[in-house]
Amino acid sequence: MANRLTINYEKKPCYDIVFASDYNGLLEELQDFNIKERRAAIIADSNTVSLYGEEIKKLLDGNCKKVILYSFPAGEEHKTLDTVKDIYKTLIEEKYDRKDLLIALGGGVVGDITGYAAATYLRGVDFIQLPTTLLSQVDSSIGGKTGVDFDGYKNMVGAFYMPKLVYMNISVLKTLDERQFFSGFAEVMKHGLIKDASFYEWLLDNMYEIQDREPQVLEEMVMRSCNIKKLVVEKDPKELGDRALLNFGHTIGHAIEKAKNFEMLHGECIALGAVAAAFISWKHNWLSMEEYYEIRDMYVPFNLPISVDDINPEEILTLTKSDKKMSAGQIKFVLLKKIGKAVIDMNVTDEDILNAVNEIYFSEEDEKA
Ligand code: GLY
């Protein structure tokens, strides 16, 4: 029996996350949604279509009224309204109606785009998440955030729209390339740092097993991470309060992501943003110096960067101000009161941000020294 977690929305069970080691149990899970009577559109990107597209299509063929497999080129640069428009066109051409079903097969970009297309096509059709990266399994497939980037700004257009099911095949994590895997790990670390010191300790204790991607350790890591996210999104599904804690590392992280033209992976930028936020937490006398350096150095064995070259700290500061995480012109900065307890701070100054960016900035002078 696969393990599962139920996510509640407005205090009622809304959807299940199923943790499995293959796709064999997917069809049985889908029976609850009367798929015999419905058309399904599998939405993948150019990577996941060749890896798992045919396997999922074969599984559904003959069990749904109709199945199509649609794909778009992989990469954050395709997380746009143009891709969503192309999905709408395909669904219209194939005569999909409100009873039909979208299935997101891929990482965060595929999940966010498919969710947004599902939220808006005919004012809303059901969708299911089959997350295939660590980042999408532990973070983006849960909690109903959907959307696209707009004009170079991350997730500027979107909707909260809950999936009907999240089915995670944990074994796919084995085949991820190193950069993708560790990029997702930045979000796992984030969950420990903001909400659960014992999970953070567990990550430290299981460092080698995680690096080796031992299946049982990965399953426990993904499940514990999802459980933290569950508790946060159930309490504050629309990010009116505590859900913003999940943005730890994202203010400076998103600014670096944009300054680098999305050439660095999301988790790599979030690791840098988390180090910067931990630095500010130390300077605000919440973390000790030892804790700050422990957090910073913890990213190293997971192949995540703790410094970055070729940025302009002033530009990063400016970019933090155009991020969505603002309230009445003031940045809602997430800091650590201690390991396992994050808080939202409205009093982070430009100087704090510049000092923190300089802390992670590896300049030409550093190189010469
Ligand atoms: N990834 C942050 C959130 O879901 O709120």
mmCIF file of C-alpha atoms and ligand atoms in Angstrom:
data_model
loop_
_atom_site.group_PDB
_atom_site.id
_atom_site.type_symbol
_atom_site.label_atom_id
_atom_site.label_comp_id
_atom_site.label_asym_id
_atom_site.label_seq_id
_atom_site.Cartn_x
_atom_site.Cartn_y
_atom_site.Cartn_z
ATOM 1 C CA MET A 1 0.000 0.000 0.000
ATOM 2 C CA ALA A 2 1.377 3.373 -0.980
ATOM 3 C CA ASN A 3 1.700 5.998 1.731
ATOM 4 C CA ARG A 4 -0.541 9.041 1.448
ATOM 5 C CA LEU A 5 -1.257 12.431 2.956
ATOM 6 C CA THR A 6 -4.565 14.240 2.678
ATOM 7 C CA ILE A 7 -4.460 17.989 2.156
ATOM 8 C CA ASN A 8 -7.396 19.883 3.626
ATOM 9 C CA TYR A 9 -8.729 23.107 2.193
ATOM 10 C CA GLU A 10 -11.015 25.274 4.314
ATOM 11 C CA LYS A 11 -10.974 22.489 6.918
ATOM 12 C CA LYS A 12 -12.304 19.847 4.497
ATOM 13 C CA PRO A 13 -10.315 17.060 2.781
ATOM 14 C CA CYS A 14 -9.432 18.410 -0.657
ATOM 15 C CA TYR A 15 -6.886 16.103 -2.326
ATOM 16 C CA ASP A 16 -4.458 13.312 -1.549
ATOM 17 C CA ILE A 17 -0.737 13.125 -2.113
ATOM 18 C CA VAL A 18 0.191 9.523 -2.937
ATOM 19 C CA PHE A 19 3.819 8.458 -2.403
ATOM 20 C CA ALA A 20 4.671 5.507 -4.660
ATOM 21 C CA SER A 21 7.725 3.822 -6.138
ATOM 22 C CA ASP A 22 6.326 3.478 -9.687
ATOM 23 C CA TYR A 23 3.295 4.481 -11.770
ATOM 24 C CA ASN A 24 1.540 1.104 -11.400
ATOM 25 C CA GLY A 25 -0.970 2.354 -8.844
ATOM 26 C CA LEU A 26 -1.942 5.491 -10.775
ATOM 27 C CA LEU A 27 -4.825 3.977 -12.716
ATOM 28 C CA GLU A 28 -6.461 2.704 -9.540
ATOM 29 C CA GLU A 29 -6.129 6.155 -7.943
ATOM 30 C CA LEU A 30 -7.747 7.701 -11.014
ATOM 31 C CA GLN A 31 -10.783 5.392 -10.839
ATOM 32 C CA ASP A 32 -12.165 7.686 -8.113
ATOM 33 C CA PHE A 33 -12.466 10.400 -10.755
ATOM 34 C CA ASN A 34 -14.668 8.464 -13.161
ATOM 35 C CA ILE A 35 -12.041 8.692 -15.904
ATOM 36 C CA LYS A 36 -13.919 6.262 -18.192
ATOM 37 C CA GLU A 37 -16.325 9.095 -18.961
ATOM 38 C CA ARG A 38 -13.687 11.782 -19.401
ATOM 39 C CA ARG A 39 -10.998 12.883 -21.853
ATOM 40 C CA ALA A 40 -7.508 13.350 -20.432
ATOM 41 C CA ALA A 41 -4.764 15.668 -21.710
ATOM 42 C CA ILE A 42 -1.292 14.835 -20.444
ATOM 43 C CA ILE A 43 0.782 18.040 -20.429
ATOM 44 C CA ALA A 44 4.537 17.420 -20.421
ATOM 45 C CA ASP A 45 7.688 19.236 -21.487
ATOM 46 C CA SER A 46 10.296 18.101 -23.998
ATOM 47 C CA ASN A 47 12.154 16.190 -21.231
ATOM 48 C CA THR A 48 9.292 14.417 -19.503
ATOM 49 C CA VAL A 49 7.424 13.604 -22.716
ATOM 50 C CA SER A 50 10.224 11.266 -23.790
ATOM 51 C CA LEU A 51 10.937 9.925 -20.290
ATOM 52 C CA TYR A 52 7.409 9.106 -19.093
ATOM 53 C CA GLY A 53 4.926 10.424 -21.675
ATOM 54 C CA GLU A 54 4.269 7.159 -23.495
ATOM 55 C CA GLU A 55 4.170 5.135 -20.247
ATOM 56 C CA ILE A 56 1.437 7.340 -18.800
ATOM 57 C CA LYS A 57 -0.448 7.530 -22.106
ATOM 58 C CA LYS A 58 -0.399 3.720 -22.430
ATOM 59 C CA LEU A 59 -1.694 3.407 -18.896
ATOM 60 C CA LEU A 60 -4.638 5.678 -19.670
ATOM 61 C CA ASP A 61 -5.399 4.589 -23.258
ATOM 62 C CA GLY A 62 -8.631 2.603 -23.266
ATOM 63 C CA ASN A 63 -9.400 3.691 -19.714
ATOM 64 C CA CYS A 64 -10.392 7.267 -20.611
ATOM 65 C CA LYS A 65 -12.748 8.523 -23.320
ATOM 66 C CA LYS A 66 -9.719 9.966 -25.135
ATOM 67 C CA VAL A 67 -6.065 10.656 -24.245
ATOM 68 C CA ILE A 68 -3.738 13.214 -25.818
ATOM 69 C CA LEU A 69 -0.107 13.868 -25.017
ATOM 70 C CA TYR A 70 0.882 17.523 -25.428
ATOM 71 C CA SER A 71 4.394 18.866 -24.850
ATOM 72 C CA PHE A 72 6.200 22.195 -24.957
ATOM 73 C CA PRO A 73 9.951 22.963 -24.857
ATOM 74 C CA ALA A 74 11.476 22.526 -21.378
ATOM 75 C CA GLY A 75 12.701 25.555 -19.449
ATOM 76 C CA GLU A 76 11.579 28.482 -17.326
ATOM 77 C CA GLU A 77 11.625 30.714 -20.422
ATOM 78 C CA HIS A 78 8.566 28.806 -21.674
ATOM 79 C CA LYS A 79 6.556 29.422 -18.510
ATOM 80 C CA THR A 80 4.566 32.087 -20.322
ATOM 81 C CA LEU A 81 1.062 32.967 -21.420
ATOM 82 C CA ASP A 82 2.086 31.945 -24.969
ATOM 83 C CA THR A 83 2.477 28.337 -23.817
ATOM 84 C CA VAL A 84 -0.863 28.513 -21.986
ATOM 85 C CA LYS A 85 -2.461 29.913 -25.169
ATOM 86 C CA ASP A 86 -1.084 26.975 -27.150
ATOM 87 C CA ILE A 87 -2.571 24.549 -24.615
ATOM 88 C CA TYR A 88 -5.983 26.280 -24.892
ATOM 89 C CA LYS A 89 -5.789 25.998 -28.706
ATOM 90 C CA THR A 90 -4.995 22.285 -28.509
ATOM 91 C CA LEU A 91 -7.825 21.644 -26.036
ATOM 92 C CA ILE A 92 -10.286 23.555 -28.228
ATOM 93 C CA GLU A 93 -9.163 21.721 -31.401
ATOM 94 C CA GLU A 94 -9.524 18.385 -29.593
ATOM 95 C CA LYS A 95 -12.967 19.473 -28.282
ATOM 96 C CA TYR A 96 -12.145 19.105 -24.577
ATOM 97 C CA ASP A 97 -14.989 20.261 -22.351
ATOM 98 C CA ARG A 98 -15.513 21.104 -18.690
ATOM 99 C CA LYS A 99 -15.749 17.476 -17.578
ATOM 100 C CA ASP A 100 -12.317 16.653 -18.975
ATOM 101 C CA LEU A 101 -9.040 16.375 -17.120
ATOM 102 C CA LEU A 102 -5.541 17.828 -17.418
ATOM 103 C CA ILE A 103 -2.569 15.849 -16.117
ATOM 104 C CA ALA A 104 0.677 17.714 -15.366
ATOM 105 C CA LEU A 105 3.619 15.401 -16.024
ATOM 106 C CA GLY A 106 6.824 17.190 -15.104
ATOM 107 C CA GLY A 107 8.553 19.594 -12.766
ATOM 108 C CA GLY A 108 7.558 22.985 -11.409
ATOM 109 C CA VAL A 109 7.165 24.699 -14.783
ATOM 110 C CA VAL A 110 4.843 21.985 -16.139
ATOM 111 C CA GLY A 111 2.816 21.902 -12.902
ATOM 112 C CA ASP A 112 2.412 25.682 -12.714
ATOM 113 C CA ILE A 113 1.426 26.031 -16.385
ATOM 114 C CA THR A 114 -0.928 23.058 -16.410
ATOM 115 C CA GLY A 115 -2.549 24.220 -13.176
ATOM 116 C CA TYR A 116 -3.088 27.692 -14.630
ATOM 117 C CA ALA A 117 -4.494 26.307 -17.882
ATOM 118 C CA ALA A 118 -6.812 24.075 -15.800
ATOM 119 C CA ALA A 119 -7.892 27.004 -13.606
ATOM 120 C CA THR A 120 -8.850 29.121 -16.612
ATOM 121 C CA TYR A 121 -9.906 26.815 -19.476
ATOM 122 C CA LEU A 122 -13.708 26.993 -19.592
ATOM 123 C CA ARG A 123 -13.500 28.662 -16.149
ATOM 124 C CA GLY A 124 -11.943 25.595 -14.609
ATOM 125 C CA VAL A 125 -11.370 21.915 -15.349
ATOM 126 C CA ASP A 126 -9.952 19.282 -13.008
ATOM 127 C CA PHE A 127 -6.231 18.634 -12.957
ATOM 128 C CA ILE A 128 -3.827 16.127 -11.498
ATOM 129 C CA GLN A 129 -0.166 16.552 -10.671
ATOM 130 C CA LEU A 130 2.454 13.909 -11.501
ATOM 131 C CA PRO A 131 5.557 15.773 -10.252
ATOM 132 C CA THR A 132 8.815 14.393 -11.634
ATOM 133 C CA THR A 133 11.467 16.544 -9.933
ATOM 134 C CA LEU A 134 12.455 16.883 -6.293
ATOM 135 C CA LEU A 135 11.469 20.546 -6.332
ATOM 136 C CA SER A 136 7.989 19.834 -7.636
ATOM 137 C CA GLN A 137 7.485 16.855 -5.305
ATOM 138 C CA VAL A 138 8.378 18.685 -2.110
ATOM 139 C CA ASP A 139 7.080 22.110 -3.005
ATOM 140 C CA SER A 140 5.379 23.323 -6.157
ATOM 141 C CA SER A 141 2.867 20.497 -6.700
ATOM 142 C CA ILE A 142 1.312 21.092 -3.262
ATOM 143 C CA GLY A 143 -0.837 24.003 -2.206
ATOM 144 C CA GLY A 144 -2.522 25.055 -5.441
ATOM 145 C CA LYS A 145 -0.239 27.858 -6.596
ATOM 146 C CA THR A 146 -0.455 27.974 -10.387
ATOM 147 C CA GLY A 147 0.710 30.572 -12.877
ATOM 148 C CA VAL A 148 3.260 31.883 -15.322
ATOM 149 C CA ASP A 149 6.073 34.425 -15.454
ATOM 150 C CA PHE A 150 5.271 37.731 -17.139
ATOM 151 C CA ASP A 151 7.650 40.282 -18.618
ATOM 152 C CA GLY A 152 10.591 38.570 -16.889
ATOM 153 C CA TYR A 153 8.908 38.616 -13.468
ATOM 154 C CA LYS A 154 8.425 35.277 -11.756
ATOM 155 C CA ASN A 155 4.876 34.023 -11.199
ATOM 156 C CA MET A 156 3.328 37.442 -11.873
ATOM 157 C CA VAL A 157 0.111 36.019 -13.333
ATOM 158 C CA GLY A 158 -1.654 33.096 -11.739
ATOM 159 C CA ALA A 159 -4.391 31.615 -9.611
ATOM 160 C CA PHE A 160 -4.814 29.479 -6.528
ATOM 161 C CA TYR A 161 -6.342 26.308 -7.919
ATOM 162 C CA MET A 162 -6.204 22.962 -6.154
ATOM 163 C CA PRO A 163 -5.338 19.707 -7.946
ATOM 164 C CA LYS A 164 -7.597 16.674 -7.494
ATOM 165 C CA LEU A 165 -4.650 14.367 -6.801
ATOM 166 C CA VAL A 166 -0.859 14.558 -6.516
ATOM 167 C CA TYR A 167 0.757 11.223 -7.398
ATOM 168 C CA MET A 168 4.477 11.098 -6.672
ATOM 169 C CA ASN A 169 6.631 8.360 -8.101
ATOM 170 C CA ILE A 170 9.645 8.814 -5.823
ATOM 171 C CA SER A 171 11.809 6.481 -7.939
ATOM 172 C CA VAL A 172 12.009 9.115 -10.701
ATOM 173 C CA LEU A 173 14.325 11.105 -8.418
ATOM 174 C CA LYS A 174 17.032 8.507 -9.091
ATOM 175 C CA THR A 175 17.253 9.566 -12.728
ATOM 176 C CA LEU A 176 17.408 13.343 -12.194
ATOM 177 C CA ASP A 177 20.688 14.948 -13.102
ATOM 178 C CA GLU A 178 22.780 16.139 -10.137
ATOM 179 C CA ARG A 179 22.010 19.820 -10.604
ATOM 180 C CA GLN A 180 18.264 19.267 -10.785
ATOM 181 C CA PHE A 181 18.282 16.976 -7.767
ATOM 182 C CA PHE A 182 20.252 19.320 -5.538
ATOM 183 C CA SER A 183 18.306 22.340 -6.762
ATOM 184 C CA GLY A 184 15.188 20.668 -5.322
ATOM 185 C CA PHE A 185 17.060 19.934 -2.126
ATOM 186 C CA ALA A 186 17.253 23.699 -1.444
ATOM 187 C CA GLU A 187 13.471 23.648 -0.846
ATOM 188 C CA VAL A 188 13.786 20.603 1.439
ATOM 189 C CA MET A 189 16.362 22.480 3.533
ATOM 190 C CA LYS A 190 14.054 25.480 3.565
ATOM 191 C CA HIS A 191 11.267 23.434 5.149
ATOM 192 C CA GLY A 192 13.549 22.306 7.981
ATOM 193 C CA LEU A 193 14.950 25.780 8.558
ATOM 194 C CA ILE A 194 11.582 27.546 8.707
ATOM 195 C CA LYS A 195 9.467 25.015 10.599
ATOM 196 C CA ASP A 196 11.199 21.920 11.935
ATOM 197 C CA ALA A 197 14.619 21.896 13.609
ATOM 198 C CA SER A 198 14.467 18.106 14.091
ATOM 199 C CA PHE A 199 13.983 17.624 10.333
ATOM 200 C CA TYR A 200 16.946 19.937 9.708
ATOM 201 C CA GLU A 201 19.030 17.763 12.078
ATOM 202 C CA TRP A 202 17.772 14.630 10.310
ATOM 203 C CA LEU A 203 18.950 16.064 6.979
ATOM 204 C CA LEU A 204 22.395 16.655 8.459
ATOM 205 C CA ASP A 205 22.476 13.114 9.883
ATOM 206 C CA ASN A 206 21.406 11.589 6.562
ATOM 207 C CA MET A 207 23.622 13.677 4.321
ATOM 208 C CA TYR A 208 25.442 10.726 2.728
ATOM 209 C CA GLU A 209 22.280 8.674 2.194
ATOM 210 C CA ILE A 210 20.623 11.679 0.536
ATOM 211 C CA GLN A 211 23.658 12.272 -1.680
ATOM 212 C CA ASP A 212 23.497 8.574 -2.673
ATOM 213 C CA ARG A 213 19.720 8.897 -3.177
ATOM 214 C CA GLU A 214 18.884 5.856 -1.053
ATOM 215 C CA PRO A 215 15.221 5.112 -1.870
ATOM 216 C CA GLN A 216 13.959 4.772 1.715
ATOM 217 C CA VAL A 217 15.731 7.913 2.875
ATOM 218 C CA LEU A 218 14.439 9.832 -0.138
ATOM 219 C CA GLU A 219 10.894 8.665 0.571
ATOM 220 C CA GLU A 220 11.117 9.759 4.202
ATOM 221 C CA MET A 221 12.684 13.069 3.164
ATOM 222 C CA VAL A 222 9.962 13.797 0.596
ATOM 223 C CA MET A 223 7.151 12.752 2.953
ATOM 224 C CA ARG A 224 8.433 14.832 5.877
ATOM 225 C CA SER A 225 8.963 17.784 3.602
ATOM 226 C CA CYS A 226 5.431 17.468 2.166
ATOM 227 C CA ASN A 227 4.038 17.200 5.675
ATOM 228 C CA ILE A 228 5.622 20.535 6.631
ATOM 229 C CA LYS A 229 4.218 22.140 3.502
ATOM 230 C CA LYS A 230 0.800 20.587 4.247
ATOM 231 C CA LEU A 231 0.673 22.168 7.700
ATOM 232 C CA VAL A 232 1.585 25.587 6.288
ATOM 233 C CA VAL A 233 -0.833 25.630 3.328
ATOM 234 C CA GLU A 234 -3.725 24.207 5.312
ATOM 235 C CA LYS A 235 -3.417 27.041 7.828
ATOM 236 C CA ASP A 236 -3.041 29.778 5.216
ATOM 237 C CA PRO A 237 -3.944 28.530 1.720
ATOM 238 C CA LYS A 238 -4.041 31.981 0.039
ATOM 239 C CA GLU A 239 -0.865 33.403 1.592
ATOM 240 C CA LEU A 240 -2.536 36.005 3.754
ATOM 241 C CA GLY A 241 -0.164 35.226 6.611
ATOM 242 C CA ASP A 242 2.108 32.330 7.493
ATOM 243 C CA ARG A 243 2.316 30.797 4.013
ATOM 244 C CA ALA A 244 4.699 33.661 3.192
ATOM 245 C CA LEU A 245 7.226 31.880 5.451
ATOM 246 C CA LEU A 246 7.701 29.468 2.533
ATOM 247 C CA ASN A 247 9.311 32.400 0.728
ATOM 248 C CA PHE A 248 12.389 32.126 2.959
ATOM 249 C CA GLY A 249 15.372 32.777 0.682
ATOM 250 C CA HIS A 250 13.114 33.794 -2.203
ATOM 251 C CA THR A 251 13.352 37.622 -2.040
ATOM 252 C CA ILE A 252 17.064 37.754 -2.809
ATOM 253 C CA GLY A 253 16.900 34.358 -4.575
ATOM 254 C CA HIS A 254 14.348 35.552 -7.142
ATOM 255 C CA ALA A 255 16.356 38.753 -7.679
ATOM 256 C CA ILE A 256 19.482 36.710 -8.464
ATOM 257 C CA GLU A 257 17.459 34.392 -10.707
ATOM 258 C CA LYS A 258 16.298 37.387 -12.742
ATOM 259 C CA ALA A 259 19.700 39.144 -12.741
ATOM 260 C CA LYS A 260 21.221 35.920 -14.095
ATOM 261 C CA ASN A 261 18.549 35.664 -16.789
ATOM 262 C CA PHE A 262 17.290 32.374 -15.345
ATOM 263 C CA GLU A 263 20.583 30.661 -16.252
ATOM 264 C CA MET A 264 20.971 29.385 -12.686
ATOM 265 C CA LEU A 265 18.444 26.850 -11.410
ATOM 266 C CA HIS A 266 15.723 28.030 -9.031
ATOM 267 C CA GLY A 267 17.036 26.042 -6.040
ATOM 268 C CA GLU A 268 20.579 27.309 -6.607
ATOM 269 C CA CYS A 269 19.291 30.879 -6.348
ATOM 270 C CA ILE A 270 17.161 29.967 -3.327
ATOM 271 C CA ALA A 271 20.224 28.521 -1.565
ATOM 272 C CA LEU A 272 22.005 31.861 -2.121
ATOM 273 C CA GLY A 273 18.935 33.772 -0.951
ATOM 274 C CA ALA A 274 18.681 31.536 2.140
ATOM 275 C CA VAL A 275 22.332 32.159 3.048
ATOM 276 C CA ALA A 276 21.719 35.901 2.670
ATOM 277 C CA ALA A 277 18.550 35.729 4.809
ATOM 278 C CA ALA A 278 20.382 33.681 7.475
ATOM 279 C CA PHE A 279 23.114 36.343 7.446
ATOM 280 C CA ILE A 280 20.550 39.085 8.111
ATOM 281 C CA SER A 281 19.023 36.889 10.865
ATOM 282 C CA TRP A 282 22.457 36.744 12.500
ATOM 283 C CA LYS A 283 22.941 40.506 12.130
ATOM 284 C CA HIS A 284 19.523 41.010 13.787
ATOM 285 C CA ASN A 285 20.875 38.971 16.718
ATOM 286 C CA TRP A 286 18.490 36.081 16.243
ATOM 287 C CA LEU A 287 20.850 33.411 14.971
ATOM 288 C CA SER A 288 24.254 33.033 16.545
ATOM 289 C CA MET A 289 27.330 33.409 14.368
ATOM 290 C CA GLU A 290 27.918 29.631 14.671
ATOM 291 C CA GLU A 291 24.376 28.878 13.491
ATOM 292 C CA TYR A 292 24.759 31.206 10.526
ATOM 293 C CA TYR A 293 27.998 29.542 9.422
ATOM 294 C CA GLU A 294 26.536 26.070 10.014
ATOM 295 C CA ILE A 295 23.530 26.886 7.803
ATOM 296 C CA ARG A 296 25.724 28.420 5.131
ATOM 297 C CA ASP A 297 28.137 25.486 5.054
ATOM 298 C CA MET A 298 25.321 22.940 5.084
ATOM 299 C CA TYR A 299 24.562 23.789 1.433
ATOM 300 C CA VAL A 300 28.082 22.873 0.276
ATOM 301 C CA PRO A 301 27.870 19.046 0.489
ATOM 302 C CA PHE A 302 24.596 19.267 -1.431
ATOM 303 C CA ASN A 303 26.360 20.951 -4.346
ATOM 304 C CA LEU A 304 24.500 24.206 -3.797
ATOM 305 C CA PRO A 305 26.240 27.562 -4.153
ATOM 306 C CA ILE A 306 26.939 29.801 -1.173
ATOM 307 C CA SER A 307 28.493 32.564 -3.254
ATOM 308 C CA VAL A 308 27.892 34.007 -6.695
ATOM 309 C CA ASP A 309 30.027 36.035 -9.081
ATOM 310 C CA ASP A 310 29.150 38.458 -11.832
ATOM 311 C CA ILE A 311 26.297 40.276 -10.129
ATOM 312 C CA ASN A 312 25.816 43.905 -9.230
ATOM 313 C CA PRO A 313 24.657 44.100 -5.583
ATOM 314 C CA GLU A 314 22.834 47.404 -6.237
ATOM 315 C CA GLU A 315 20.933 45.769 -9.103
ATOM 316 C CA ILE A 316 19.979 42.855 -6.831
ATOM 317 C CA LEU A 317 18.660 45.331 -4.256
ATOM 318 C CA THR A 318 16.557 47.068 -6.923
ATOM 319 C CA LEU A 319 15.230 43.743 -8.161
ATOM 320 C CA THR A 320 14.134 42.688 -4.651
ATOM 321 C CA LYS A 321 11.743 45.628 -4.732
ATOM 322 C CA SER A 322 9.960 44.468 -7.849
ATOM 323 C CA ASP A 323 9.299 41.028 -6.380
ATOM 324 C CA LYS A 324 5.696 40.158 -5.478
ATOM 325 C CA LYS A 325 6.512 39.792 -1.794
ATOM 326 C CA MET A 326 5.749 43.420 -0.952
ATOM 327 C CA SER A 327 3.136 44.942 1.288
ATOM 328 C CA ALA A 328 2.408 48.687 0.855
ATOM 329 C CA GLY A 329 5.804 49.202 -0.752
ATOM 330 C CA GLN A 330 7.660 47.395 2.059
ATOM 331 C CA ILE A 331 9.396 44.046 1.522
ATOM 332 C CA LYS A 332 7.983 41.191 3.607
ATOM 333 C CA PHE A 333 11.328 39.609 4.381
ATOM 334 C CA VAL A 334 11.445 36.134 5.910
ATOM 335 C CA LEU A 335 14.113 35.724 8.593
ATOM 336 C CA LEU A 336 14.979 32.971 11.069
ATOM 337 C CA LYS A 337 14.260 33.662 14.718
ATOM 338 C CA LYS A 338 16.032 30.370 15.311
ATOM 339 C CA ILE A 339 16.596 27.166 13.352
ATOM 340 C CA GLY A 340 13.113 25.721 12.798
ATOM 341 C CA LYS A 341 11.279 29.014 13.373
ATOM 342 C CA ALA A 342 10.896 31.627 10.648
ATOM 343 C CA VAL A 343 9.201 35.008 11.010
ATOM 344 C CA ILE A 344 8.090 37.744 8.613
ATOM 345 C CA ASP A 345 10.030 40.942 9.170
ATOM 346 C CA MET A 346 8.978 44.287 7.711
ATOM 347 C CA ASN A 347 12.027 46.120 9.028
ATOM 348 C CA VAL A 348 14.797 44.802 6.819
ATOM 349 C CA THR A 349 16.594 47.860 5.455
ATOM 350 C CA ASP A 350 18.295 48.430 2.105
ATOM 351 C CA GLU A 351 21.584 48.396 3.996
ATOM 352 C CA ASP A 352 20.778 44.958 5.506
ATOM 353 C CA ILE A 353 20.027 43.627 2.016
ATOM 354 C CA LEU A 354 23.159 45.142 0.467
ATOM 355 C CA ASN A 355 25.351 43.763 3.262
ATOM 356 C CA ALA A 356 23.802 40.327 2.828
ATOM 357 C CA VAL A 357 24.248 40.398 -0.965
ATOM 358 C CA ASN A 358 27.866 41.459 -0.508
ATOM 359 C CA GLU A 359 28.310 38.507 1.879
ATOM 360 C CA ILE A 360 27.371 36.052 -0.892
ATOM 361 C CA TYR A 361 28.997 38.053 -3.710
ATOM 362 C CA PHE A 362 32.264 36.549 -4.882
ATOM 363 C CA SER A 363 33.886 39.524 -6.609
ATOM 364 C CA GLU A 364 37.007 39.821 -8.770
ATOM 365 C CA GLU A 365 38.840 41.317 -5.757
ATOM 366 C CA ASP A 366 38.036 38.173 -3.723
ATOM 367 C CA GLU A 367 39.513 36.140 -6.544
ATOM 368 C CA LYS A 368 42.776 38.131 -6.512
ATOM 369 C CA ALA A 369 43.089 38.011 -2.711
HETATM 370 N N1 GLY B 1 6.431 27.668 -2.937
HETATM 371 C C1 GLY B 1 5.860 28.524 -1.992
HETATM 372 C C2 GLY B 1 4.402 28.286 -1.757
HETATM 373 O O1 GLY B 1 3.873 27.321 -2.236
HETATM 374 O O2 GLY B 1 3.767 29.069 -1.105
#
